[in-house]
């Protein structure tokens, strides 16, 4: 219990002093080389050589841009934009394109009405132009109702699980119906009188 401590000197192993790490700024990220990793090379498959092409002149660049714009416009004319996508809208397009609509005469009639209802015209011409306007308006409304009913019937038959809002499809079809056939985008895919 009451022992003396030994006086023998015990040598402790001397730890090697590591070199201090170089001071680096805050947020420093070591490179792959410092980490001992190699940067992978990009594959050269499908890449053009650096000197294969010469730069385009201003005229060539303009011509290329015109060609690209024309190609994009033609594709849009054939395929349409995002609002034209979906099987329900395609069906609506086909229904409208397969029949003659009152709406295609609406803008031509509106021009006649505009000219005929001017103050310089005799009263009988103004009366006839107003009657023509009323007839066209009633015709467009009736035609729109008939187109909407046909689309509703066909969409319910062919796409019973459709989540598309029918109101949007009706409006899409009506707007297409009052556009001249040659100006419709996308281009009509069915002939007049075709069975849908």
Coordinates of N, CA, C and O in Angstrom, one line a residue:
X1 N 0.8 -1.1 0.0 CA 0.0 0.0 0.0 C 0.9 1.3 0.0 O 0.6 2.1 -0.8
X2 N 1.7 1.4 0.9 CA 2.6 2.6 0.9 C 3.9 2.2 0.2 O 4.9 2.1 0.8
X3 N 3.8 2.1 -1.1 CA 5.0 1.8 -1.8 C 5.6 3.1 -2.4 O 4.9 4.0 -2.6
X4 N 6.8 2.9 -2.6 CA 7.5 4.1 -3.3 C 7.4 3.9 -4.8 O 7.4 2.8 -5.3
X5 N 7.4 5.1 -5.4 CA 7.3 5.0 -6.8 C 8.7 4.7 -7.3 O 9.7 5.1 -6.7
X6 N 8.7 4.0 -8.4 CA 10.1 3.7 -8.9 C 10.7 4.9 -9.6 O 10.0 5.8 -10.1
X7 N 11.9 5.0 -9.5 CA 12.6 6.2 -10.0 C 13.1 5.9 -11.4 O 13.8 6.8 -12.0
X8 N 12.8 4.8 -11.9 CA 13.2 4.5 -13.3 C 12.6 5.4 -14.3 O 11.4 5.7 -14.2
X9 N 13.3 5.9 -15.2 CA 12.8 6.8 -16.2 C 12.3 6.0 -17.4 O 13.0 5.2 -17.9
X10 N 11.0 6.3 -17.7 CA 10.4 5.6 -18.8 C 10.4 6.5 -20.0 O 10.0 7.7 -19.9
X11 N 11.0 6.0 -21.0 CA 11.0 6.9 -22.2 C 9.8 6.7 -23.0 O 9.4 5.6 -23.3
X12 N 9.2 7.8 -23.3 CA 8.0 7.7 -24.2 C 8.4 7.8 -25.6 O 9.3 8.5 -25.9
X13 N 7.6 7.1 -26.5 CA 8.0 7.2 -27.9 C 7.7 8.6 -28.4 O 6.7 9.2 -28.1
X14 N 8.6 9.1 -29.2 CA 8.5 10.5 -29.7 C 7.6 10.4 -31.0 O 7.9 9.6 -31.9
X15 N 6.6 11.1 -31.0 CA 5.7 11.2 -32.2 C 6.4 12.0 -33.2 O 6.9 13.1 -32.9
X16 N 6.2 11.5 -34.5 CA 6.8 12.3 -35.6 C 6.0 13.5 -35.8 O 4.8 13.5 -35.8
X17 N 6.6 14.6 -36.0 CA 5.9 15.9 -36.2 C 5.6 16.0 -37.7 O 6.5 15.9 -38.5
X18 N 4.3 16.1 -38.0 CA 3.9 16.2 -39.4 C 4.1 17.6 -39.8 O 4.0 18.5 -39.1
X19 N 4.4 17.7 -41.1 CA 4.6 19.0 -41.7 C 3.3 19.7 -41.7 O 2.2 19.1 -42.0
X20 N 3.3 21.0 -41.4 CA 2.0 21.7 -41.4 C 1.4 21.8 -42.9 O 2.2 21.9 -43.8
X21 N 0.1 21.6 -42.9 CA -0.5 21.7 -44.3 C -0.5 23.1 -44.8 O -0.6 24.0 -44.0
X22 N -0.3 23.2 -46.1 CA -0.2 24.6 -46.6 C -1.6 25.3 -46.3 O -2.6 24.7 -46.4
X23 N -1.4 26.6 -46.1 CA -2.6 27.4 -45.8 C -3.3 27.6 -47.1 O -2.8 28.1 -48.0
X24 N -4.6 27.3 -47.1 CA -5.4 27.4 -48.3 C -6.6 28.3 -48.0 O -7.1 28.3 -46.9
X25 N -7.1 29.1 -48.9 CA -8.2 29.9 -48.7 C -9.5 29.1 -48.4 O -9.6 28.0 -48.8
X26 N -10.4 29.8 -47.7 CA -11.6 29.1 -47.3 C -12.4 28.8 -48.5 O -12.5 29.5 -49.5
X27 N -13.0 27.6 -48.6 CA -13.8 27.1 -49.7 C -12.9 26.5 -50.8 O -13.4 26.3 -51.9
X28 N -11.6 26.3 -50.6 CA -10.7 25.7 -51.6 C -11.1 24.3 -51.8 O -11.4 23.5 -50.9
X29 N -11.1 23.9 -53.1 CA -11.4 22.6 -53.5 C -10.2 22.1 -54.2 O -9.7 22.7 -55.2
X30 N -9.6 21.0 -53.8 CA -8.4 20.4 -54.4 C -8.7 19.9 -55.8 O -9.8 19.4 -56.0
X31 N -7.7 20.0 -56.7 CA -7.9 19.4 -58.0 C -7.8 17.9 -58.0 O -7.3 17.3 -57.0
X32 N -8.3 17.3 -59.1 CA -8.2 15.9 -59.2 C -6.7 15.4 -59.2 O -6.4 14.4 -58.6
X33 N -5.8 16.2 -59.7 CA -4.4 15.9 -59.7 C -3.9 15.8 -58.3 O -3.1 14.9 -57.9
X34 N -4.3 16.8 -57.5 CA -3.9 16.8 -56.1 C -4.4 15.6 -55.3 O -3.8 15.1 -54.4
X35 N -5.6 15.2 -55.7 CA -6.2 14.0 -55.0 C -5.7 12.7 -55.6 O -6.0 11.6 -55.1
X36 N -4.9 12.7 -56.6 CA -4.3 11.5 -57.2 C -5.3 10.8 -58.2 O -5.1 9.7 -58.5
X37 N -6.2 11.6 -58.7 CA -7.2 11.0 -59.7 C -6.9 11.6 -61.0 O -6.3 12.7 -61.2
X38 N -7.3 10.8 -62.1 CA -7.1 11.3 -63.4 C -8.4 11.7 -64.0 O -9.5 11.1 -63.8
X39 N -8.4 12.9 -64.7 CA -9.6 13.4 -65.4 C -9.9 12.5 -66.6 O -9.1 12.3 -67.4
X40 N -11.2 12.0 -66.7 CA -11.5 11.2 -67.9 C -11.6 12.0 -69.1 O -11.9 13.2 -69.1
X41 N -11.1 11.4 -70.2 CA -11.2 12.1 -71.5 C -12.5 11.9 -72.1 O -13.2 10.9 -72.0
X42 N -13.0 13.0 -72.9 CA -14.2 12.9 -73.6 C -14.1 12.0 -74.8 O -13.1 12.0 -75.5
X43 N -15.1 11.2 -75.1 CA -15.1 10.3 -76.3 C -15.1 11.2 -77.5 O -15.8 12.2 -77.6
X44 N -14.3 10.8 -78.5 CA -14.2 11.6 -79.8 C -15.2 11.1 -80.8 O -15.2 11.6 -81.9
X45 N -16.0 10.1 -80.5 CA -17.0 9.5 -81.5 C -18.0 10.6 -81.8 O -18.6 11.2 -80.9
X46 N -18.2 10.8 -83.1 CA -19.3 11.7 -83.5 C -18.9 13.2 -83.4 O -19.7 14.1 -83.7
X47 N -17.7 13.5 -83.0 CA -17.3 14.9 -82.9 C -16.6 15.3 -84.2 O -15.9 14.5 -84.8
X48 N -16.8 16.6 -84.5 CA -16.2 17.1 -85.7 C -14.7 17.5 -85.4 O -14.5 17.9 -84.3
X49 N -13.9 17.5 -86.4 CA -12.6 18.0 -86.2 C -12.6 19.5 -86.0 O -13.5 20.1 -86.5
X50 N -11.6 20.0 -85.4 CA -11.6 21.4 -85.2 C -11.5 22.3 -86.5 O -12.1 23.3 -86.6
X51 N -10.8 21.8 -87.5 CA -10.6 22.6 -88.7 C -11.4 22.1 -89.9 O -11.0 22.5 -91.0
X52 N -12.4 21.3 -89.7 CA -13.1 20.7 -90.8 C -14.0 21.8 -91.5 O -14.2 21.6 -92.7
X53 N -14.6 22.7 -90.9 CA -15.5 23.7 -91.5 C -14.9 25.1 -91.5 O -14.3 25.5 -90.5
X54 N -15.3 25.8 -92.5 CA -14.9 27.2 -92.5 C -16.1 28.1 -92.0 O -17.2 27.6 -92.1
X55 N -15.8 29.2 -91.4 CA -16.9 30.0 -90.9 C -17.8 30.5 -92.0 O -17.3 30.7 -93.2
X56 N -19.1 30.6 -91.8 CA -20.0 31.1 -92.8 C -19.9 32.6 -93.0 O -19.7 33.3 -92.1
X57 N -20.2 33.0 -94.2 CA -20.2 34.4 -94.5 C -21.6 34.9 -94.0 O -22.5 34.2 -93.7
X58 N -21.7 36.3 -94.0 CA -23.0 36.8 -93.5 C -24.2 36.4 -94.4 O -25.2 36.1 -93.9
X59 N -23.9 36.4 -95.7 CA -25.0 36.0 -96.6 C -25.4 34.5 -96.4 O -26.5 34.1 -96.5
X60 N -24.4 33.6 -96.3 CA -24.6 32.2 -96.0 C -25.4 32.0 -94.7 O -26.3 31.2 -94.7
X61 N -25.0 32.7 -93.7 CA -25.7 32.6 -92.4 C -27.1 33.1 -92.5 O -28.0 32.4 -92.0
X62 N -27.3 34.2 -93.2 CA -28.7 34.6 -93.4 C -29.5 33.6 -94.2 O -30.7 33.3 -93.8
X63 N -29.0 33.0 -95.2 CA -29.7 32.0 -96.0 C -30.0 30.8 -95.2 O -31.1 30.2 -95.3
X64 N -29.0 30.4 -94.3 CA -29.3 29.2 -93.5 C -30.4 29.5 -92.5 O -31.2 28.7 -92.2
X65 N -30.4 30.7 -91.9 CA -31.4 31.1 -90.9 C -32.8 31.1 -91.6 O -33.8 30.6 -91.1
X66 N -32.9 31.7 -92.8 CA -34.1 31.7 -93.6 C -34.6 30.3 -93.9 O -35.8 30.0 -93.7
X67 N -33.7 29.4 -94.2 CA -34.1 28.0 -94.5 C -34.6 27.3 -93.3 O -35.6 26.6 -93.3
X68 N -33.9 27.5 -92.1 CA -34.4 26.9 -90.9 C -35.7 27.4 -90.5 O -36.6 26.7 -90.0
X69 N -35.9 28.8 -90.6 CA -37.3 29.3 -90.3 C -38.3 28.8 -91.2 O -39.4 28.5 -90.7
X70 N -38.1 28.6 -92.5 CA -39.0 28.1 -93.4 C -39.4 26.6 -93.1 O -40.5 26.2 -93.1
X71 N -38.4 25.8 -92.7 CA -38.6 24.4 -92.3 C -39.4 24.4 -91.1 O -40.4 23.6 -90.9
X72 N -39.1 25.2 -90.1 CA -39.9 25.3 -88.8 C -41.4 25.7 -89.1 O -42.3 25.1 -88.5
X73 N -41.6 26.7 -90.0 CA -42.9 27.1 -90.3 C -43.7 26.0 -91.0 O -44.9 25.8 -90.7
X74 N -43.0 25.3 -91.9 CA -43.7 24.2 -92.6 C -44.1 23.1 -91.7 O -45.2 22.5 -91.8
X75 N -43.2 22.8 -90.7 CA -43.5 21.7 -89.8 C -44.6 22.1 -88.9 O -45.5 21.3 -88.6
X76 N -44.7 23.4 -88.5 CA -45.8 23.9 -87.6 C -47.1 23.8 -88.4 O -48.1 23.5 -87.9
X77 N -47.0 24.2 -89.7 CA -48.2 24.1 -90.6 C -48.8 22.7 -90.7 O -50.0 22.5 -90.7
X78 N -47.9 21.7 -90.8 CA -48.3 20.3 -90.9 C -48.7 19.7 -89.5 O -49.7 19.1 -89.4
X79 N -47.9 20.0 -88.5 CA -48.1 19.3 -87.2 C -48.9 20.2 -86.2 O -49.5 19.6 -85.3
X80 N -48.8 21.5 -86.3 CA -49.4 22.3 -85.3 C -48.5 22.5 -84.1 O -47.4 22.1 -84.0
X81 N -49.1 23.3 -83.1 CA -48.3 23.6 -81.9 C -48.8 22.7 -80.8 O -49.6 21.8 -80.9
X82 N -48.5 23.1 -79.5 CA -48.9 22.4 -78.4 C -50.4 22.3 -78.2 O -51.0 21.3 -77.7
X83 N -51.1 23.4 -78.6 CA -52.6 23.4 -78.4 C -53.3 22.4 -79.3 O -54.4 22.1 -79.1
X84 N -52.6 21.9 -80.4 CA -53.2 21.0 -81.3 C -52.9 19.5 -81.0 O -53.3 18.7 -81.8
X85 N -52.3 19.3 -79.9 CA -51.9 17.9 -79.6 C -53.0 17.2 -78.8 O -53.8 17.8 -78.1
X86 N -53.1 15.9 -79.0 CA -54.0 15.1 -78.3 C -55.0 14.4 -79.2 O -55.4 15.0 -80.2
X87 N -55.4 13.2 -78.9 CA -56.4 12.5 -79.8 C -57.7 13.1 -79.9 O -58.4 13.1 -81.0
X88 N -58.2 13.8 -78.8 CA -59.5 14.4 -78.9 C -59.5 15.6 -79.8 O -60.4 15.8 -80.6
X89 N -58.4 16.4 -79.8 CA -58.3 17.5 -80.7 C -58.1 17.1 -82.1 O -58.6 17.8 -83.0
X90 N -57.4 16.0 -82.3 CA -57.3 15.5 -83.7 C -58.7 15.1 -84.2 O -59.0 15.4 -85.4
X91 N -59.5 14.4 -83.4 CA -60.8 14.0 -83.8 C -61.6 15.3 -84.1 O -62.4 15.3 -85.1
X92 N -61.5 16.3 -83.3 CA -62.3 17.6 -83.5 C -61.9 18.2 -84.8 O -62.7 18.7 -85.6
X93 N -60.6 18.2 -85.1 CA -60.1 18.7 -86.4 C -60.7 18.0 -87.6 O -61.1 18.6 -88.6
X94 N -60.7 16.6 -87.5 CA -61.2 15.8 -88.6 C -62.7 16.1 -88.8 O -63.2 16.1 -89.9
X95 N -63.4 16.2 -87.7 CA -64.9 16.5 -87.8 C -65.1 17.8 -88.5 O -65.9 17.9 -89.4
X96 N -64.4 18.8 -88.1 CA -64.5 20.2 -88.8 C -64.1 20.1 -90.2 O -64.8 20.7 -91.1
X97 N -63.0 19.5 -90.5 CA -62.4 19.5 -91.8 C -63.2 18.6 -92.8 O -63.1 18.8 -94.0
X98 N -64.0 17.7 -92.3 CA -64.8 16.8 -93.2 C -66.1 17.4 -93.6 O -66.8 16.8 -94.4
X99 N -66.4 18.6 -93.2 CA -67.7 19.2 -93.5 C -67.6 20.7 -93.9 O -66.6 21.3 -93.6
X100 N -68.6 21.2 -94.7 CA -68.6 22.6 -95.0 C -69.3 23.3 -93.8 O -70.3 22.8 -93.3
X101 N -68.7 24.4 -93.4 CA -69.2 25.1 -92.3 C -69.6 26.5 -92.6 O -69.1 27.1 -93.6
X102 N -70.6 27.0 -91.9 CA -71.1 28.4 -92.1 C -70.0 29.4 -91.7 O -69.8 30.4 -92.3
X103 N -69.2 29.0 -90.8 CA -68.1 29.9 -90.3 C -67.1 30.3 -91.3 O -66.6 31.4 -91.2
X104 N -66.9 29.5 -92.3 CA -65.9 29.8 -93.3 C -66.4 31.0 -94.2 O -65.6 31.8 -94.7
X105 N -67.7 31.2 -94.2 CA -68.3 32.3 -95.0 C -68.5 33.6 -94.1 O -68.8 34.6 -94.5
X106 N -68.3 33.4 -92.8 CA -68.5 34.4 -91.8 C -67.7 35.7 -92.1 O -68.2 36.8 -92.1
X107 N -66.4 35.6 -92.3 CA -65.6 36.7 -92.4 C -65.8 37.4 -93.8 O -65.8 38.6 -93.9
X108 N -66.0 36.6 -94.8 CA -66.4 37.2 -96.1 C -67.7 38.0 -96.0 O -67.8 39.1 -96.5
X109 N -68.7 37.4 -95.3 CA -69.9 38.1 -95.1 C -69.8 39.3 -94.3 O -70.4 40.4 -94.5
X110 N -68.9 39.3 -93.3 CA -68.6 40.4 -92.4 C -68.1 41.6 -93.2 O -68.4 42.8 -93.0
X111 N -67.2 41.3 -94.2 CA -66.7 42.4 -95.1 C -67.8 43.0 -95.9 O -67.9 44.3 -96.0
X112 N -68.7 42.2 -96.4 CA -69.8 42.7 -97.2 C -70.7 43.6 -96.3 O -71.2 44.7 -96.7
X113 N -71.0 43.1 -95.1 CA -71.8 43.8 -94.1 C -71.2 45.2 -93.8 O -71.8 46.2 -93.7
X114 N -69.9 45.2 -93.6 CA -69.1 46.4 -93.2 C -69.3 47.4 -94.3 O -69.6 48.6 -94.1
X115 N -69.1 47.0 -95.6 CA -69.3 47.9 -96.7 C -70.7 48.4 -96.9 O -71.0 49.5 -97.1
X116 N -71.6 47.4 -96.8 CA -73.0 47.7 -97.0 C -73.7 48.5 -95.9 O -74.7 49.1 -96.1
X117 N -73.2 48.5 -94.7 CA -73.8 49.3 -93.6 C -73.2 50.7 -93.4 O -73.5 51.3 -92.5
X118 N -72.4 51.1 -94.4 CA -71.8 52.5 -94.2 C -73.0 53.5 -94.5 O -74.0 53.2 -95.2
X119 N -72.8 54.7 -94.0 CA -73.8 55.7 -94.1 C -74.1 56.2 -95.5 O -75.1 56.7 -95.8
X120 N -73.1 56.0 -96.4 CA -73.2 56.4 -97.8 C -74.2 55.5 -98.6 O -74.6 55.9 -99.7
X121 N -74.5 54.4 -98.1 CA -75.3 53.4 -98.8 C -76.8 53.8 -98.6 O -77.2 54.3 -97.6
X122 N -77.6 53.4 -99.6 CA -79.1 53.6 -99.5 C -79.6 52.8 -98.4 O -79.0 51.7 -98.0
X123 N -80.7 53.1 -97.8 CA -81.3 52.4 -96.6 C -81.6 50.9 -97.0 O -81.5 50.1 -96.1
X124 N -82.0 50.6 -98.2 CA -82.3 49.2 -98.5 C -81.1 48.4 -98.5 O -81.1 47.2 -98.0
X125 N -79.9 48.9 -98.9 CA -78.7 48.1 -98.9 C -78.2 47.9 -97.4 O -77.8 46.8 -97.1
X126 N -78.4 48.9 -96.6 CA -78.1 48.8 -95.2 C -79.0 47.7 -94.5 O -78.5 46.9 -93.7
X127 N -80.3 47.7 -94.9 CA -81.2 46.7 -94.3 C -80.8 45.3 -94.7 O -80.7 44.4 -93.9
X128 N -80.4 45.1 -96.0 CA -80.0 43.8 -96.5 C -78.7 43.4 -95.8 O -78.6 42.2 -95.5
X129 N -77.8 44.3 -95.7 CA -76.5 43.9 -95.1 C -76.7 43.5 -93.6 O -76.1 42.6 -93.1
X130 N -77.6 44.2 -92.9 CA -77.9 43.9 -91.5 C -78.6 42.5 -91.4 O -78.3 41.7 -90.5
X131 N -79.5 42.2 -92.3 CA -80.2 40.9 -92.4 C -79.2 39.8 -92.7 O -79.2 38.7 -92.1
X132 N -78.2 40.1 -93.6 CA -77.2 39.1 -93.9 C -76.3 38.9 -92.7 O -76.0 37.7 -92.4
X133 N -76.0 39.9 -91.9 CA -75.2 39.8 -90.7 C -75.9 38.9 -89.7 O -75.3 38.0 -89.1
X134 N -77.2 39.2 -89.5 CA -78.0 38.4 -88.5 C -78.1 36.9 -89.0 O -77.9 36.0 -88.1
X135 N -78.3 36.7 -90.3 CA -78.4 35.4 -90.8 C -77.0 34.6 -90.6 O -77.0 33.4 -90.2
X136 N -75.9 35.3 -90.9 CA -74.6 34.6 -90.7 C -74.4 34.3 -89.2 O -73.9 33.2 -88.9
X137 N -74.7 35.3 -88.3 CA -74.5 35.0 -86.9 C -75.3 33.9 -86.4 O -74.8 33.0 -85.7
X138 N -76.6 33.8 -86.8 CA -77.4 32.7 -86.4 C -76.9 31.4 -87.0 O -76.9 30.3 -86.3
X139 N -76.5 31.4 -88.2 CA -75.9 30.2 -88.9 C -74.7 29.7 -88.2 O -74.5 28.5 -88.0
X140 N -73.8 30.6 -87.8 CA -72.6 30.2 -87.1 C -72.9 29.6 -85.7 O -72.3 28.5 -85.3
X141 N -73.9 30.1 -85.0 CA -74.3 29.6 -83.7 C -74.9 28.2 -83.9 O -74.5 27.2 -83.2
X142 N -75.8 28.0 -84.9 CA -76.4 26.7 -85.1 C -75.3 25.7 -85.5 O -75.3 24.5 -85.0
X143 N -74.4 26.1 -86.4 CA -73.4 25.2 -86.9 C -72.5 24.8 -85.7 O -72.0 23.6 -85.6
X144 N -72.1 25.8 -84.9 CA -71.3 25.5 -83.7 C -71.9 24.5 -82.8 O -71.2 23.6 -82.3
X145 N -73.2 24.6 -82.6 CA -73.9 23.6 -81.7 C -73.9 22.2 -82.3 O -73.6 21.2 -81.6
X146 N -74.1 22.2 -83.6 CA -74.1 20.9 -84.3 C -72.7 20.2 -84.2 O -72.6 19.0 -84.0
X147 N -71.7 21.0 -84.5 CA -70.3 20.5 -84.4 C -70.0 20.0 -83.0 O -69.4 18.9 -82.8
X148 N -70.4 20.8 -82.0 CA -70.1 20.4 -80.6 C -70.8 19.1 -80.2 O -70.2 18.3 -79.6
X149 N -72.1 19.0 -80.7 CA -72.8 17.7 -80.3 C -72.1 16.5 -81.0 O -72.0 15.5 -80.4
X150 N -71.7 16.7 -82.2 CA -71.1 15.6 -82.9 C -69.7 15.2 -82.3 O -69.4 14.0 -82.1
X151 N -69.0 16.2 -81.9 CA -67.7 15.9 -81.2 C -67.9 15.3 -79.9 O -67.2 14.3 -79.5
X152 N -68.9 15.7 -79.1 CA -69.2 15.1 -77.8 C -69.5 13.7 -78.0 O -69.0 12.8 -77.2
X153 N -70.4 13.4 -79.0 CA -70.8 12.0 -79.2 C -69.6 11.1 -79.6 O -69.4 10.0 -79.0
X154 N -68.7 11.6 -80.5 CA -67.6 10.8 -81.0 C -66.5 10.6 -79.9 O -65.9 9.6 -79.7
X155 N -66.3 11.7 -79.1 CA -65.3 11.6 -78.0 C -65.7 10.6 -77.0 O -64.9 9.8 -76.5
X156 N -67.0 10.7 -76.6 CA -67.5 9.7 -75.6 C -67.4 8.3 -76.1 O -67.2 7.3 -75.3
X157 N -67.7 8.1 -77.4 CA -67.6 6.7 -78.0 C -66.2 6.2 -78.1 O -65.9 5.1 -77.6
X158 N -65.3 7.0 -78.6 CA -63.9 6.6 -78.9 C -62.9 6.7 -77.7 O -62.0 6.0 -77.7
X159 N -63.2 7.7 -76.9 CA -62.3 7.9 -75.7 C -63.1 8.0 -74.4 O -63.2 9.1 -73.8
X160 N -63.6 6.9 -74.0 CA -64.5 6.9 -72.8 C -63.7 7.3 -71.5 O -64.3 7.9 -70.6
X161 N -62.4 7.1 -71.5 CA -61.6 7.4 -70.3 C -60.9 8.7 -70.4 O -59.9 9.0 -69.6
X162 N -61.3 9.5 -71.3 CA -60.6 10.8 -71.6 C -60.8 11.8 -70.4 O -61.8 11.9 -69.8
X163 N -59.7 12.5 -70.1 CA -59.7 13.5 -69.0 C -59.7 14.9 -69.6 O -59.7 15.9 -68.8
X164 N -59.7 15.0 -70.9 CA -59.7 16.3 -71.6 C -61.1 17.0 -71.3 O -62.1 16.4 -71.4
X165 N -61.0 18.3 -71.0 CA -62.2 19.1 -70.8 C -62.9 19.3 -72.2 O -62.3 19.8 -73.1
X166 N -64.1 18.9 -72.3 CA -64.8 19.0 -73.6 C -65.1 20.4 -74.0 O -65.1 20.8 -75.2
X167 N -65.2 21.3 -73.1 CA -65.4 22.8 -73.4 C -64.3 23.3 -74.2 O -64.5 24.1 -75.2
X168 N -63.0 22.9 -73.8 CA -61.9 23.4 -74.6 C -61.8 22.8 -76.0 O -61.4 23.5 -76.9
X169 N -62.3 21.5 -76.1 CA -62.3 20.9 -77.4 C -63.3 21.5 -78.3 O -63.1 21.8 -79.5
X170 N -64.5 21.9 -77.7 CA -65.6 22.6 -78.5 C -65.1 23.9 -79.0 O -65.3 24.2 -80.2
X171 N -64.5 24.7 -78.1 CA -64.0 26.0 -78.5 C -62.9 25.9 -79.6 O -62.9 26.7 -80.6
X172 N -62.0 24.9 -79.5 CA -61.0 24.6 -80.5 C -61.6 24.3 -81.8 O -61.2 24.9 -82.9
X173 N -62.7 23.5 -81.8 CA -63.3 23.1 -83.1 C -64.1 24.3 -83.7 O -64.0 24.5 -84.9
X174 N -64.7 25.1 -82.9 CA -65.5 26.3 -83.4 C -64.5 27.3 -84.0 O -64.8 27.8 -85.1
X175 N -63.4 27.5 -83.3 CA -62.4 28.5 -83.9 C -61.8 28.0 -85.2 O -61.6 28.7 -86.1
X176 N -61.7 26.7 -85.3 CA -61.2 26.1 -86.6 C -62.3 26.2 -87.6 O -62.0 26.4 -88.8
X177 N -63.5 26.0 -87.2 CA -64.6 26.1 -88.2 C -64.8 27.4 -88.8 O -65.3 27.5 -90.0
X178 N -64.5 28.5 -88.1 CA -64.6 29.8 -88.7 C -63.4 30.3 -89.4 O -63.3 31.5 -89.9
X179 N -62.4 29.5 -89.6 CA -61.2 29.8 -90.3 C -61.3 29.2 -91.7 O -61.8 28.1 -91.9
X180 N -60.8 30.0 -92.7 CA -60.8 29.4 -94.1 C -60.1 28.1 -94.2 O -59.0 28.0 -93.5
X181 N -60.5 27.2 -94.9 CA -59.9 25.8 -95.0 C -58.5 25.9 -95.3 O -57.6 25.2 -94.8
X182 N -58.1 26.7 -96.3 CA -56.7 26.8 -96.7 C -55.8 27.4 -95.6 O -54.6 27.3 -95.7
X183 N -56.3 28.2 -94.7 CA -55.6 28.8 -93.7 C -55.5 28.1 -92.4 O -54.9 28.5 -91.4
X184 N -56.1 26.9 -92.3 CA -56.1 26.1 -91.1 C -54.7 25.5 -90.8 O -54.1 25.0 -91.7
X185 N -54.4 25.6 -89.5 CA -53.1 24.9 -89.0 C -53.5 24.0 -87.9 O -54.1 24.5 -87.0
X186 N -53.0 22.8 -87.9 CA -52.4 22.0 -89.0 C -53.3 21.9 -90.2 O -54.5 22.0 -90.1
X187 N -52.6 21.5 -91.3 CA -53.3 21.3 -92.6 C -54.4 20.2 -92.4 O -54.1 19.2 -91.8
X188 N -55.5 20.4 -93.0 CA -56.6 19.4 -93.0 C -56.1 18.0 -93.5 O -55.4 18.0 -94.5
X189 N -56.4 17.0 -92.7 CA -55.9 15.6 -93.1 C -57.0 14.8 -93.8 O -56.7 13.7 -94.3
X190 N -58.2 15.3 -93.8 CA -59.3 14.6 -94.4 C -60.0 15.4 -95.5 O -59.9 16.7 -95.4
X191 N -60.6 14.8 -96.4 CA -61.3 15.5 -97.5 C -62.7 15.9 -97.1 O -63.2 15.3 -96.1
X192 N -63.2 16.9 -97.8 CA -64.6 17.3 -97.5 C -65.5 16.1 -97.8 O -65.4 15.4 -98.8
X193 N -66.5 15.9 -96.9 CA -67.4 14.8 -97.1 C -66.9 13.4 -96.6 O -67.7 12.4 -96.7
X194 N -65.7 13.4 -96.1 CA -65.2 12.1 -95.6 C -65.9 11.6 -94.3 O -66.4 12.5 -93.5
X195 N -66.1 10.3 -94.1 CA -66.8 9.8 -93.0 C -65.8 9.7 -91.8 O -64.8 9.1 -91.9
X196 N -66.2 10.3 -90.7 CA -65.3 10.3 -89.5 C -65.8 9.2 -88.5 O -67.0 9.1 -88.2

